[in-house]
Every structure is written in C-alpha cells, then in structure tokens.
Short mmCIF file of C-alpha atoms in Angstrom, two decimals:
data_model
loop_
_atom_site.label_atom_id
_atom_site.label_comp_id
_atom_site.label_asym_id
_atom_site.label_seq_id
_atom_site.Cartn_x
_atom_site.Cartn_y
_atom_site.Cartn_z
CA UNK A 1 -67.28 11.24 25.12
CA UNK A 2 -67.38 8.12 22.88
CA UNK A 3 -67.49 10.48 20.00
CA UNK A 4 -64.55 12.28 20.67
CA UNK A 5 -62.85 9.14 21.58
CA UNK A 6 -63.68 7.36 18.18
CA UNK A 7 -62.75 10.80 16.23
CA UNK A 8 -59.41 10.43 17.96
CA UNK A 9 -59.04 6.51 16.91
CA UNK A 10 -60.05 7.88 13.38
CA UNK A 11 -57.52 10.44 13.52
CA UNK A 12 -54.54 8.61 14.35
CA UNK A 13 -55.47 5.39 12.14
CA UNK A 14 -55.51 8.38 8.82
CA UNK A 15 -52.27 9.42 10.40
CA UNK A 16 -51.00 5.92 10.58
CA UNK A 17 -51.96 4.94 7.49
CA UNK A 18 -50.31 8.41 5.48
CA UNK A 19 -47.02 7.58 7.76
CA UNK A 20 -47.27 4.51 6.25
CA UNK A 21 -48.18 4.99 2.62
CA UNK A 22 -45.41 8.10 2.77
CA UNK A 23 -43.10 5.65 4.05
CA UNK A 24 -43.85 2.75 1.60
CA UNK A 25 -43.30 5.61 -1.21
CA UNK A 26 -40.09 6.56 -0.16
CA UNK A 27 -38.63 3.21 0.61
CA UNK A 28 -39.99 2.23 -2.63
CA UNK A 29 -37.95 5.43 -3.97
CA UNK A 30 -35.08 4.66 -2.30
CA UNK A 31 -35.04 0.93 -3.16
CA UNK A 32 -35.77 1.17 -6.95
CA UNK A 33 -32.83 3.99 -7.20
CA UNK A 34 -30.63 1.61 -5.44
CA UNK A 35 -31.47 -0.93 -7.30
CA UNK A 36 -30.39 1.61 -10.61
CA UNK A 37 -27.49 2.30 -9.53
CA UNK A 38 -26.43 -1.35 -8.50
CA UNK A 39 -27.96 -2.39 -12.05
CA UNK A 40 -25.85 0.33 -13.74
CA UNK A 41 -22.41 -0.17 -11.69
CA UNK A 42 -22.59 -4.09 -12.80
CA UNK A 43 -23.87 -3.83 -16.20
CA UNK A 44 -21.19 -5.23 -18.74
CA UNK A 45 -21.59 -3.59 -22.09
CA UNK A 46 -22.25 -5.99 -25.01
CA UNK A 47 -19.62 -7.46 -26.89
CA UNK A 48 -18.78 -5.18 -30.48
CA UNK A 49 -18.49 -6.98 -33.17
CA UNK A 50 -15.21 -6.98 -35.29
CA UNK A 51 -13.01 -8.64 -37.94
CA UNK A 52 -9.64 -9.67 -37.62
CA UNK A 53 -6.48 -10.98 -39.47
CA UNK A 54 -3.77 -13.15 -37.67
CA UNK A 55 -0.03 -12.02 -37.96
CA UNK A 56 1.76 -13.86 -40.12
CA UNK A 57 5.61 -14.11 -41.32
CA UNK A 58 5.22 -13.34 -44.97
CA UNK A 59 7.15 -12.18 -47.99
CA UNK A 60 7.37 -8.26 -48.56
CA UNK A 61 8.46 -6.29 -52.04
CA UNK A 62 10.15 -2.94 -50.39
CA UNK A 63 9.81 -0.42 -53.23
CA UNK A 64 10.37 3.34 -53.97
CA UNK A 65 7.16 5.80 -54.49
CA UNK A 66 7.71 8.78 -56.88
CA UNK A 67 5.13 10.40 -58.98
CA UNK A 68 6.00 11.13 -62.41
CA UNK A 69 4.93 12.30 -65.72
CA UNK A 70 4.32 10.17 -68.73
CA UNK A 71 5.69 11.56 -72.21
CA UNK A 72 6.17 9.57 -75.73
CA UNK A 73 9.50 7.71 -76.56
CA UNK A 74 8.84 9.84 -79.65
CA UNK A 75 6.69 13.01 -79.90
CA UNK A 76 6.72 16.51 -81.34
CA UNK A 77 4.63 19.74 -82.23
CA UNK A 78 5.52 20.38 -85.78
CA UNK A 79 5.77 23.69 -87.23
CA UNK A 80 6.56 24.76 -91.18
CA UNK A 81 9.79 25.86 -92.14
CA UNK A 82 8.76 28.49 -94.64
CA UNK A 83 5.84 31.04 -94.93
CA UNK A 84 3.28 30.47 -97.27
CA UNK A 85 -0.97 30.21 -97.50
CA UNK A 86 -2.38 27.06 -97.07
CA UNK A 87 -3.60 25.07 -99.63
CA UNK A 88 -4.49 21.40 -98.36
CA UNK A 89 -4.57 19.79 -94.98
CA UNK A 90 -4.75 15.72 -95.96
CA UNK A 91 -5.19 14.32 -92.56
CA UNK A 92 -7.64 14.36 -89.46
CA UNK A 93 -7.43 14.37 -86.16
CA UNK A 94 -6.32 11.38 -83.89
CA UNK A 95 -5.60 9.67 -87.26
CA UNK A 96 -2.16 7.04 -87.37
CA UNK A 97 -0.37 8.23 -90.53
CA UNK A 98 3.07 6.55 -91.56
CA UNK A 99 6.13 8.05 -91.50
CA UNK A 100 6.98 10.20 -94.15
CA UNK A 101 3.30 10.80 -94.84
CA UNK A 102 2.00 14.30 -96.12
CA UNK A 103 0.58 16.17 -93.14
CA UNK A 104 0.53 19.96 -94.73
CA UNK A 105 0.52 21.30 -97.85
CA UNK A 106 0.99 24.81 -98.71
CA UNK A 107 0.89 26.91 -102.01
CA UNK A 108 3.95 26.11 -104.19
CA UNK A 109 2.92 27.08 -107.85
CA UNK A 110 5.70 30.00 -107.63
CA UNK A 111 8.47 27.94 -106.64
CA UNK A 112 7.19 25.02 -109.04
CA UNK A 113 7.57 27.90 -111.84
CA UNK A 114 10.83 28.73 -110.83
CA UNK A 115 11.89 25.19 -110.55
CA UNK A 116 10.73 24.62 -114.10
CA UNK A 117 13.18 27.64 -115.58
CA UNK A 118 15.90 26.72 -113.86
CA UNK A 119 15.99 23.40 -114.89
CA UNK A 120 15.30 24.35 -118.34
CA UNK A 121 18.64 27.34 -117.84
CA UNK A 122 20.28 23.92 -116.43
CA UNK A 123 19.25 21.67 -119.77
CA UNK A 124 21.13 24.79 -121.45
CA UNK A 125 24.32 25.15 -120.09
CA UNK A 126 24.56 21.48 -119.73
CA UNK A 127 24.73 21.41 -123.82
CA UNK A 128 26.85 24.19 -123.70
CA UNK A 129 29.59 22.45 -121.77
CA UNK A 130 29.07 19.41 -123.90
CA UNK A 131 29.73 21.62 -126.88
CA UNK A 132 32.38 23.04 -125.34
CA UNK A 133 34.57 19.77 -124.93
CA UNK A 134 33.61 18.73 -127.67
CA UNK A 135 34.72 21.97 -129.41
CA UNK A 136 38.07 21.23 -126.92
CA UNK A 137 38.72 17.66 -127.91
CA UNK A 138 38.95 18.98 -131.58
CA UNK A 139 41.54 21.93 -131.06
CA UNK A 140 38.98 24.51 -131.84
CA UNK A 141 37.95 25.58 -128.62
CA UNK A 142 40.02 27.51 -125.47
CA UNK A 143 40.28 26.38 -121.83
CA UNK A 144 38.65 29.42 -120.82
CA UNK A 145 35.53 29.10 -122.73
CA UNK A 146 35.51 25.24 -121.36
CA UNK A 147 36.05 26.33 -117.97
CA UNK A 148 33.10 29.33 -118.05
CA UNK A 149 30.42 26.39 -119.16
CA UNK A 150 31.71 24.18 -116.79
CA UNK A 151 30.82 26.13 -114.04
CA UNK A 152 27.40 27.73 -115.31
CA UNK A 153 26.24 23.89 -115.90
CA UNK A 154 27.28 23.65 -112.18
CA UNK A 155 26.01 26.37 -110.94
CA UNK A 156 22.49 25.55 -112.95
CA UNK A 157 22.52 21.74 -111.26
CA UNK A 158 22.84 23.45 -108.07
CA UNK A 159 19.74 26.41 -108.24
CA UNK A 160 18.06 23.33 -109.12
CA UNK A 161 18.59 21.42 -106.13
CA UNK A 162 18.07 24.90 -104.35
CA UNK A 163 14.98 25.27 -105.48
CA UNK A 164 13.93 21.41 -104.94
CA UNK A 165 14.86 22.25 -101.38
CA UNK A 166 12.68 25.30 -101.29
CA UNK A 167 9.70 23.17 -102.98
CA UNK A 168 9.62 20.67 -100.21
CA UNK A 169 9.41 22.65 -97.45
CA UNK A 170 6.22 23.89 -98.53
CA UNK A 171 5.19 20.39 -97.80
CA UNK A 172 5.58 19.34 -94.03
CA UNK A 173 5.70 15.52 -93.77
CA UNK A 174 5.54 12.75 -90.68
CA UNK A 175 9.39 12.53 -89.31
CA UNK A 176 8.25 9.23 -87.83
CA UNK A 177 5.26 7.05 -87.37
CA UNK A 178 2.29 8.04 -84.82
CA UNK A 179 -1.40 9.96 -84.09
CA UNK A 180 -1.47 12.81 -85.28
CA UNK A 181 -3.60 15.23 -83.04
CA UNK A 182 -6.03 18.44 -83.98
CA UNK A 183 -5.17 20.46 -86.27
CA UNK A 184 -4.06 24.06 -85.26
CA UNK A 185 -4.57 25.95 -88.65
CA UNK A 186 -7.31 26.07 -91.83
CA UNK A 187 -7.39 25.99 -95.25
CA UNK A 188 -6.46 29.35 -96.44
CA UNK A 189 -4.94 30.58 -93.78
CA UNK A 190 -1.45 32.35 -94.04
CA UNK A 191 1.56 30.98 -92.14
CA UNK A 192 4.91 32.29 -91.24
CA UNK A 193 8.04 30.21 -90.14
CA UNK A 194 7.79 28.42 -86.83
CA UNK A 195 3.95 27.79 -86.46
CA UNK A 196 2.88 25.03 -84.95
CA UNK A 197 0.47 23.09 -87.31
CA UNK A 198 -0.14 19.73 -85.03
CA UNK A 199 1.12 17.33 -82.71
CA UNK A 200 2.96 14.14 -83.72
CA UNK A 201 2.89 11.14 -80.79
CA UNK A 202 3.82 7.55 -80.74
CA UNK A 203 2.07 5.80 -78.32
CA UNK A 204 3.55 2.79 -79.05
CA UNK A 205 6.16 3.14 -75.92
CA UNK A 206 5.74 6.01 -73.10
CA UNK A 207 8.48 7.39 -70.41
CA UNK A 208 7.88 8.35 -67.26
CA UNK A 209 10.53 10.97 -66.17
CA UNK A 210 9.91 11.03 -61.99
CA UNK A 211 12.41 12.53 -59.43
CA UNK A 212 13.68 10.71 -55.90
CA UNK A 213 15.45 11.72 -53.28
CA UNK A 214 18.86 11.34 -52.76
CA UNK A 215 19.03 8.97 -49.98
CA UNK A 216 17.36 6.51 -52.13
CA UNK A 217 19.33 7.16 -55.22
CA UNK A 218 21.80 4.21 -54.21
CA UNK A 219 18.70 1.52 -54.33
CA UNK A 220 18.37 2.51 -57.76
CA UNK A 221 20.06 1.17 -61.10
CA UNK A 222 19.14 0.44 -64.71
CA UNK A 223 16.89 -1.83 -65.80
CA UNK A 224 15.14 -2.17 -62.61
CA UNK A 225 11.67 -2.67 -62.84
CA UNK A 226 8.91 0.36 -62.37
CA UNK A 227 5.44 -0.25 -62.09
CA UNK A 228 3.01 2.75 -63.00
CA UNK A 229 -0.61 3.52 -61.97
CA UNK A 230 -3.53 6.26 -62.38
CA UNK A 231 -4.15 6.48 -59.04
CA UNK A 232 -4.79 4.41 -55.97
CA UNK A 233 -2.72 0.74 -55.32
CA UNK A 234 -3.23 -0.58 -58.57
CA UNK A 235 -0.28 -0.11 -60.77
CA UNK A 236 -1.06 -2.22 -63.34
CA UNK A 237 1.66 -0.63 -66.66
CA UNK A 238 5.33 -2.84 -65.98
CA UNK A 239 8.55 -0.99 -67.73
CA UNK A 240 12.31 -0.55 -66.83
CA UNK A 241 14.21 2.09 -66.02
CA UNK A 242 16.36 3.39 -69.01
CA UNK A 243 18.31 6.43 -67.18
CA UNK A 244 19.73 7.78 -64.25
CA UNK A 245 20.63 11.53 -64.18
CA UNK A 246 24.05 11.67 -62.93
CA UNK A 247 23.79 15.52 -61.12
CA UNK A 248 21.78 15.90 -58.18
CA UNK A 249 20.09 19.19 -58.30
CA UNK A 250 21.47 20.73 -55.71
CA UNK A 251 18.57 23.22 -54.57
CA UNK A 252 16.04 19.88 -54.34
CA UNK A 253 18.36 17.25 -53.50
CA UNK A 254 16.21 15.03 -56.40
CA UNK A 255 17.78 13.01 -59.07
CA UNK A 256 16.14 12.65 -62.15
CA UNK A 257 14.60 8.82 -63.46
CA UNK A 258 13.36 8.36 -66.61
CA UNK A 259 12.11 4.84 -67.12
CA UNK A 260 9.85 2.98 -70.81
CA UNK A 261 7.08 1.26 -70.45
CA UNK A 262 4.88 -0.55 -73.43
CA UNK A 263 1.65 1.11 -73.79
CA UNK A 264 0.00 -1.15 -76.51
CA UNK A 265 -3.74 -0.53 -75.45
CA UNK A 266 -2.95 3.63 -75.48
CA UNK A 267 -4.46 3.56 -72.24
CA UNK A 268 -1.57 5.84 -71.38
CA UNK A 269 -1.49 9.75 -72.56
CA UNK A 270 1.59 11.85 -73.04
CA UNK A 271 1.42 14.06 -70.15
CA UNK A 272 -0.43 12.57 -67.66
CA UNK A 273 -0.09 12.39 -63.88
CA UNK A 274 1.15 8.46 -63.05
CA UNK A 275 2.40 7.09 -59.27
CA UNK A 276 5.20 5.37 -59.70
CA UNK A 277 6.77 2.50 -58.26
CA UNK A 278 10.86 1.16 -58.16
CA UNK A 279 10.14 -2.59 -57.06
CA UNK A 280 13.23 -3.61 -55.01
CA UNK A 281 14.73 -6.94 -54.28
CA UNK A 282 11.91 -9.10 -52.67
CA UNK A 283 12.23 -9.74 -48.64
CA UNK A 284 10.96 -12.53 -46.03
CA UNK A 285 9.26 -12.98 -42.84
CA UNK A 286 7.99 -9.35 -43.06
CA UNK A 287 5.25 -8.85 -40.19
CA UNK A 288 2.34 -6.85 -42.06
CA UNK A 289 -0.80 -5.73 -41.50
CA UNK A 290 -3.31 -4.11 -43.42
CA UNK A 291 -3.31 -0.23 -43.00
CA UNK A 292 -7.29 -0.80 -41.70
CA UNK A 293 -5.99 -1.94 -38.48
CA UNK A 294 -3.60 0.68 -37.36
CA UNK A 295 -4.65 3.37 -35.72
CA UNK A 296 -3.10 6.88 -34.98
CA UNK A 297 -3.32 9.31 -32.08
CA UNK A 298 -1.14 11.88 -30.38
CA UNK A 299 0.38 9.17 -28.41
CA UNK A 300 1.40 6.61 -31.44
CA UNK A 301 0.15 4.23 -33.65
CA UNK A 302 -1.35 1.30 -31.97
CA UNK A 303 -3.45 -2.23 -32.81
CA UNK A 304 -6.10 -3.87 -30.72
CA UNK A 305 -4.95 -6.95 -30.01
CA UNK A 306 -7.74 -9.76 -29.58
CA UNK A 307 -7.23 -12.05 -26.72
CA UNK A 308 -8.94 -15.20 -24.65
CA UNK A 309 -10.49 -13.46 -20.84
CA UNK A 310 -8.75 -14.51 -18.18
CA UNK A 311 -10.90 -16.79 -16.14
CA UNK A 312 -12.15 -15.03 -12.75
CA UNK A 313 -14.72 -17.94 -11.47
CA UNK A 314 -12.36 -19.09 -8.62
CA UNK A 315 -11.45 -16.17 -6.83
CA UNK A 316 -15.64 -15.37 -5.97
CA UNK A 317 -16.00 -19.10 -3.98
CA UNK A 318 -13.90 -18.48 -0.96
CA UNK A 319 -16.79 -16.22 0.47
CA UNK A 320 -19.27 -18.93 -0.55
CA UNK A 321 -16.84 -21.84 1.47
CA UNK A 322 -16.95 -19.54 4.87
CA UNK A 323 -20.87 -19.93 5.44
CA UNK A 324 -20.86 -23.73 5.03
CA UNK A 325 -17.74 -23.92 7.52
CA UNK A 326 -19.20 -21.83 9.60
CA UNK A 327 -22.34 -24.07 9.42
CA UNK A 328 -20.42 -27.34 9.92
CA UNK A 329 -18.87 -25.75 13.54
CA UNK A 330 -22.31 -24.82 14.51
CA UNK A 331 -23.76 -28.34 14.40
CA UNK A 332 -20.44 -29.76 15.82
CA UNK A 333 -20.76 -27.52 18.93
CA UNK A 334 -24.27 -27.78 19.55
CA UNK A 335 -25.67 -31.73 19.34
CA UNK A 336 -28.81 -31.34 21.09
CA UNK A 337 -29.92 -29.12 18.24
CA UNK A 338 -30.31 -32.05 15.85
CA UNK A 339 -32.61 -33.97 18.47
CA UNK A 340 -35.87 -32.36 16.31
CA UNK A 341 -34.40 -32.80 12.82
CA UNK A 342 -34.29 -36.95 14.12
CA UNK A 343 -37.99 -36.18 15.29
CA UNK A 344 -38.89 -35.22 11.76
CA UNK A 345 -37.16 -38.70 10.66
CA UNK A 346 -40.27 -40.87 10.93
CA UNK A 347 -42.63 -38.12 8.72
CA UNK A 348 -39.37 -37.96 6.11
CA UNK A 349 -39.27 -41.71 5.81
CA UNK A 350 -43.25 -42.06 5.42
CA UNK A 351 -42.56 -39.36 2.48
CA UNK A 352 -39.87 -41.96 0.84
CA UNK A 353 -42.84 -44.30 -1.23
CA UNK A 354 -44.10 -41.04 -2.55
CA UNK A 355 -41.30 -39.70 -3.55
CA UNK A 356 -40.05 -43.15 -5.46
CA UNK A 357 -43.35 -43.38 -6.57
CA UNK A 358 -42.93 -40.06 -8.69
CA UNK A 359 -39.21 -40.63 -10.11
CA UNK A 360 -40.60 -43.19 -13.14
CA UNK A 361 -42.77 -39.63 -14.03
CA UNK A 362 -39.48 -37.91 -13.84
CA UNK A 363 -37.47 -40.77 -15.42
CA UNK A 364 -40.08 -40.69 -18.00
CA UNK A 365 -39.57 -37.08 -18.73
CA UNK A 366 -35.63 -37.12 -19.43
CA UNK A 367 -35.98 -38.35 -22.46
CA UNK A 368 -38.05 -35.24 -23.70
CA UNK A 369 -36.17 -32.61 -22.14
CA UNK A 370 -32.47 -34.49 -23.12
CA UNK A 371 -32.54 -33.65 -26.62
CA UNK A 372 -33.63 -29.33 -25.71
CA UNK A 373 -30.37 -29.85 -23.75
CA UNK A 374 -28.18 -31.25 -26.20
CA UNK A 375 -29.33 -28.69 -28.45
CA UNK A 376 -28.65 -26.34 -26.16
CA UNK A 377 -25.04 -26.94 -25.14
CA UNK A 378 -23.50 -25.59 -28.91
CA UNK A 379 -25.26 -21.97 -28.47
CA UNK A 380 -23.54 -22.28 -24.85
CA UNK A 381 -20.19 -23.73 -25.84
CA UNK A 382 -20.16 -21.10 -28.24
CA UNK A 383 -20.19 -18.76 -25.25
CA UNK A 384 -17.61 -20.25 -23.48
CA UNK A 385 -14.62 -18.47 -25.08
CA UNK A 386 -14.79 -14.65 -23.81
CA UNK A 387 -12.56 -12.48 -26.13
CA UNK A 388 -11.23 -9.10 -24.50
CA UNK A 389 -9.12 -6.57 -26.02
CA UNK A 390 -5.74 -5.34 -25.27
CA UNK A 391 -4.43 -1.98 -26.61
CA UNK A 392 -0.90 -2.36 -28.11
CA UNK A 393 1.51 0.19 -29.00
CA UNK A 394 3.37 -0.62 -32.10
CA UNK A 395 5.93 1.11 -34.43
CA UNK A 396 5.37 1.07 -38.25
CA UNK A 397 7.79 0.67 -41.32
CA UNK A 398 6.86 0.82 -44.77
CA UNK A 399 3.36 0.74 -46.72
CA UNK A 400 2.73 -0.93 -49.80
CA UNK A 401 -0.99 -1.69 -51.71
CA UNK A 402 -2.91 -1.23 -48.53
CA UNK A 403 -0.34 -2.78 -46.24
CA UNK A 404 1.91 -1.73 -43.27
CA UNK A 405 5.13 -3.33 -41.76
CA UNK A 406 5.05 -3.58 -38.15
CA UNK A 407 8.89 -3.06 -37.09
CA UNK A 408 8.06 -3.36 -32.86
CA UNK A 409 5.28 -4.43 -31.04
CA UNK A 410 3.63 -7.74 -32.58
CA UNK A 411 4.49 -11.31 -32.70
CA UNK A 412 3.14 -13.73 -35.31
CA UNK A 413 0.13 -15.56 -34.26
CA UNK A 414 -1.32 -12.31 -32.63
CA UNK A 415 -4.87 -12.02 -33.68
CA UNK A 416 -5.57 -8.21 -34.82
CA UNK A 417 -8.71 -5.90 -35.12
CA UNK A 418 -8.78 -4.67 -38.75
CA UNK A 419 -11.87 -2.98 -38.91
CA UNK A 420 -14.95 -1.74 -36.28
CA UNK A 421 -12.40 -0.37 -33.92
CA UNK A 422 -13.80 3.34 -33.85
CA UNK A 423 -15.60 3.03 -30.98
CA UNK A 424 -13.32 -0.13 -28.95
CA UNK A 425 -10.98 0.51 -25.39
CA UNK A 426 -8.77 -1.27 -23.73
CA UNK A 427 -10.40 -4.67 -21.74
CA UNK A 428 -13.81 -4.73 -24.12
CA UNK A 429 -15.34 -8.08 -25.16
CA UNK A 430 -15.49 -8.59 -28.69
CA UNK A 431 -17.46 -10.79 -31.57
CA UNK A 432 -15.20 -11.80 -33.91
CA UNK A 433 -16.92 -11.95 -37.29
CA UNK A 434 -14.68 -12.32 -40.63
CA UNK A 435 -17.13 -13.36 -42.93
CA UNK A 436 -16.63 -9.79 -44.91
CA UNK A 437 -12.75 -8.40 -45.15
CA UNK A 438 -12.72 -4.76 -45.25
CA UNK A 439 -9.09 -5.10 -46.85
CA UNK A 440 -11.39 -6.19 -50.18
CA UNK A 441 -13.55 -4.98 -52.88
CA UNK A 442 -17.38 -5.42 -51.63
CA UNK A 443 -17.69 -6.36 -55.14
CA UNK A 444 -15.57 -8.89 -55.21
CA UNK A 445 -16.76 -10.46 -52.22
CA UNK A 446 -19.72 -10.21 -53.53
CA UNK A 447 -18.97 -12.46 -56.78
CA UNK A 448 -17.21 -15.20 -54.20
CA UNK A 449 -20.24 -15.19 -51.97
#
C-alpha cells in the first residue's frame, strides 16, 4: 500500500515537473518572440550618411547647345589639271609648306621642247616685223607685208605664253599656306585630270558649322561668343560666330551657324565631332543645383531636402504626470497610512551619520569622474541635432556644366542631398558629411586634401 502510494507521489511530481518545464518552454517561446517583435516594431534604422550643398542665389550664363563639325578657314584636296606620269613628289606627309610651294611634279620634257621652238619661231618673226618697218619707214616695203609679220610675231608671243601655261600645270603648287597630308599617288604613276594628289589644311583658324532650332534662332547674332568642346562639360576652344544662314530649311526647321575659333595648339582636326556652346547674356539670382541631387521618377523630379527633427520629448510625459497625481490623492485620502513610514523615522535618522560620513568619499570622487563627463558632453552635443529628410517635388529649367536651375519648389537657404540618396525615403535621419563633393574631380580633391 505504501508502495503504490509513493509510485503515485512519484508519478504526479514527473507530471508536475514536465507541466512545468513544458510550460517554462513555451512561455519562454512566447516571451522571447514578443520581445522580437516589440524589438523590431521600435527599432529606428541608423542614420545614412550624405553630402549636401545649401541653395544659394547665384549668377547663371543661359546658353544654346548644338553639336557641330569643325572644318579649316582654309582647306582643300588638290587634284592636277593635266594628265601626265609622275616624276617627283618634293614633300611628306603632315609637313607645313608655304604657299606657292612645289607639291607635285610631273613629266614636262615634251612641253619644255615645244616651249623651246616656239620661242625660237617667236625670236623669228619678231625680226621679221622689225625688218619689215624698217623696210616700211624707208618706202621699200608694203602695208601688207608689214601687217602679215605683225601678226605672226603676235601670234608667236602668244603660243608662247600658251605653252608656258601648259608647262605649269604639270607642276601643282600650294594655293595657300598649311599641312599638307599623305600623299595619294607614287612616283611613276600615271595621272589623268581631276585626281586627287593630297590634302591642303590650315589649322591656323577652324569653323564650326552647327545647326539650331528655330525657336532659338532670335537669341542668336554675330559675333556672339561660342565655346567648343570634345566631349563632356569642358569646352575649353573660345571663337565668335561669323554667319547666320538666312533660310530656314524648311523640312528640319534648323538654321545653319558657322562660327571661327583660333586653334594655335592644332589640338583641333578638320572634321571632327565638337559640342558646342552660344553663351548668352549672363543672369542673377539663379537657384541651381548640381544635376547629382535631382532625382527622376514617373512622378517628377524631386530633391531631398535636409531638415532639423521636430522635437517629440513633451508629448510622452503626460502619462508619466498621471501616476504621481494619482499617488499624491492616495496619501491625501488615506493619513493613517503614513503612521509606519513616521515609525521608520527614528531607524532613518540613526542612518543620517553614516550616510554624511560617506559623502567626503563621494565628494572626493567628483573630481575624477568630472573631467569623463566633460569629455563626454561634445560626442553628446553632437547628437543633439537630429536631421530628417523631407521629399520635395521640384520643377527644373536649364542645365549647364553639371548644373540644374530649379524654376519651383526650393527656397535659398534649403539644405539639399547631392549624393547617397539611392537608397533614402521620406522622414529618414541623416549624417551629413561634406568632406568629399561628388560635384568634383576625386583627383582634384585629392591634390587639396
């Protein structure tokens, strides 16, 4: 009987103790996945890090965009006049030759010949019209025989300057001064009218012929000033424009520019790709941003706009004020409850010269933990100022070397996000950190630093 008794006791304390250990586990469960979500619900995420700029009135050059192509002031492919093999070639490629210089010479020792005779049949008839006034001037001789050697001579002095002619085109010369480029033909080598031997360039001065539209063909007038690039912002060749095409072509609606610019390095090549640039007159108090900071999405372009948190510390201490109210009517109404805290009185007041006796320890200790303190309040004064983030719609105007107008929107002294904004929303806390501007070469940064 005792047996079964204690086999029942045994029984029920395993079964008390699994209730119990189930029980613990499952609270514990319950508890620690509370305690998640709680954890997870108030968890702020951390502040990103960003840069910013500060909107400022500032001066703006408005300008028109074209892209053009560059061509010499003064350039040609020359070709010989006359056919003919080739007998010399006296220049190279990429050489400067003068003007007038001998670029091509081909074989002339026919024409030379024939040059020769006729200016020896010339020599001839020239005596034979000086014998024949002479012969006229005595009486002896008739107007018609005068008349016949007057006209050979002439026509002599002309085959020779005929054949002068015909001996200097088998010599092709420089029209003008420039780089010559490569050669197209050899030594040898047969030619016929019209082909082209090389290419003639000064590179001295370059145009840039570039088409607008019309609607900005009334900003435009001579002798504004055009600014030309390779690509990207930097435009660093300045010229003018020199003309103005007065026919819009009617199937594009573009007007033709052509504008000179002074290309003393050669850095420029006749026929190259250039982005051009009509500077306009210069404006003020232009809102700009850099293009970095604006952001586009199916809605519009918008900025993040940094700005101070609101401070939300006094709405949370009404609940805390309730309790201690509530606290002060409870000892009002009930009087008799504070009879044993003024029973505790005497053991409290023998407690006093131990107490005082330890505040010279504490005094003591100030001192030491004062200056931790001190060095303590920058990190948290540096914490004080909570930056959020407000999205703001804006409407752009006109870009220029990496900048953007801002026509709506923005007011100067806003402080903008210009770069780390890929991953920001509306109400975040942000780092500000401006010690690297994206709107600049990392090299050059680098050579401030």
């Amino acid at each position: 009987m005792f047996k079964r008794i204690l086999r029942i006791i045994i029984i029920i304390a395993v079964l008390a103790v699994l209730v119990i250990v189930v029980g613990g586990i499952v609270g514990f469960n319950f508890l620690r996945d509370n305690g998640i979500k709680q954890y997870f619900a108030t968890m702020k995420p951390p502040a990103a890090t960003v840069s910013t700029t500060i909107v400022k009135p500032s001066s703006w050059t408005p300008g028109v965009e074209a892209i053009g192509t560059v061509r010499a002031v003064r350039g040609v492919d020359l070709t010989v006049e006359t056919a003919g093999i080739v007998k010399e070639i006296p220049f190279h490629a990429n050489e400067k030759v003068a003007a007038n210089a001998v670029l091509l010479q081909l074989d002339d020792a026919v024409e030379r010949a024939d040059l020769d005779a006729q200016k020896a049949q010339a020599a001839l008839d020239q005596v034979s019209l000086n014998r024949a006034l002479e012969l006229t001037k005595r009486g002896v001789g008739s107007d018609s025989t005068l008349d016949s050697a007057r006209a050979a001579a002439s026509a002599s002095a002309s085959q020779v300057t005929r054949l002068q002619a015909v001996l200097e085109q088998k010599q092709l010369t420089a029209p003008f001064a420039g780089t010559v480029g490569i050669p197209k033909i050899d030594l040898g080598q047969y030619l016929s009218p019209g082909t082209s031997v090389v290419t003639l360039q000064d590179l001295d001065t370059m145009r840039a012929d570039f088409t607008v539209p019309e609607q900005e063909l009334p900003l435009l007038k001579i002798g504004q000033t055009v600014r030309l690039g390779l690509g990207g912002d930097d435009k660093p060749f300045a010229g003018a424009i020199r003309g103005i095409d007065p026919k819009i072509d009617p199937s594009s609606r573009l007007v033709n520019i052509r504008a000179e610019v002074a290309n003393p390095d050669g850095k420029l090549t006749p026929g190259q790709f250039v982005q051009v640039r009509v500077e306009l007159p210069e404006e003020q108090n232009v809102l700009m941003l850099p293009q970095t900071a604006l952001t586009t999405s199916l809605y519009g372009d918008y900025v993040f706009v940094v700005q101070p948190a609101k401070p939300a510390a006094a709405a949370p201490a009404k609940p805390e004020e309730k309790p201690a109210a509530a606290t002060d009517k409870a000892a009002d109404a009930k009087p008799a409850d504070a009879k044993p805290a003024d029973a505790m009185k005497p053991a409290t007041d023998a407690m006093k010269p131990a107490a005082e006796a330890a505040k010279p320890a504490a005094d003591a200790a100030k001192p030491a933990d004062q200056p931790a303190t001190d060095a303590a309040k920058p990190a948290a004064e540096g914490d004080k100022p909570a930056l959020v983030l407000s999205q703001v719609f804006v409407k752009p105007g006109r870009r220029n070397q990496g900048m953007v107008e801002i026509v709506e929107g923005l007011k100067a002294g806003d402080e903008i996000v210009t770069a780390g904004q890929n991953r920001l929303f509306n109400g975040m806390s942000v780092n500000v950190d401006n010690t690297i501007d994206p709107t600049k070469s990392a090299n050059k940064q680098a050579d401030q630093q």
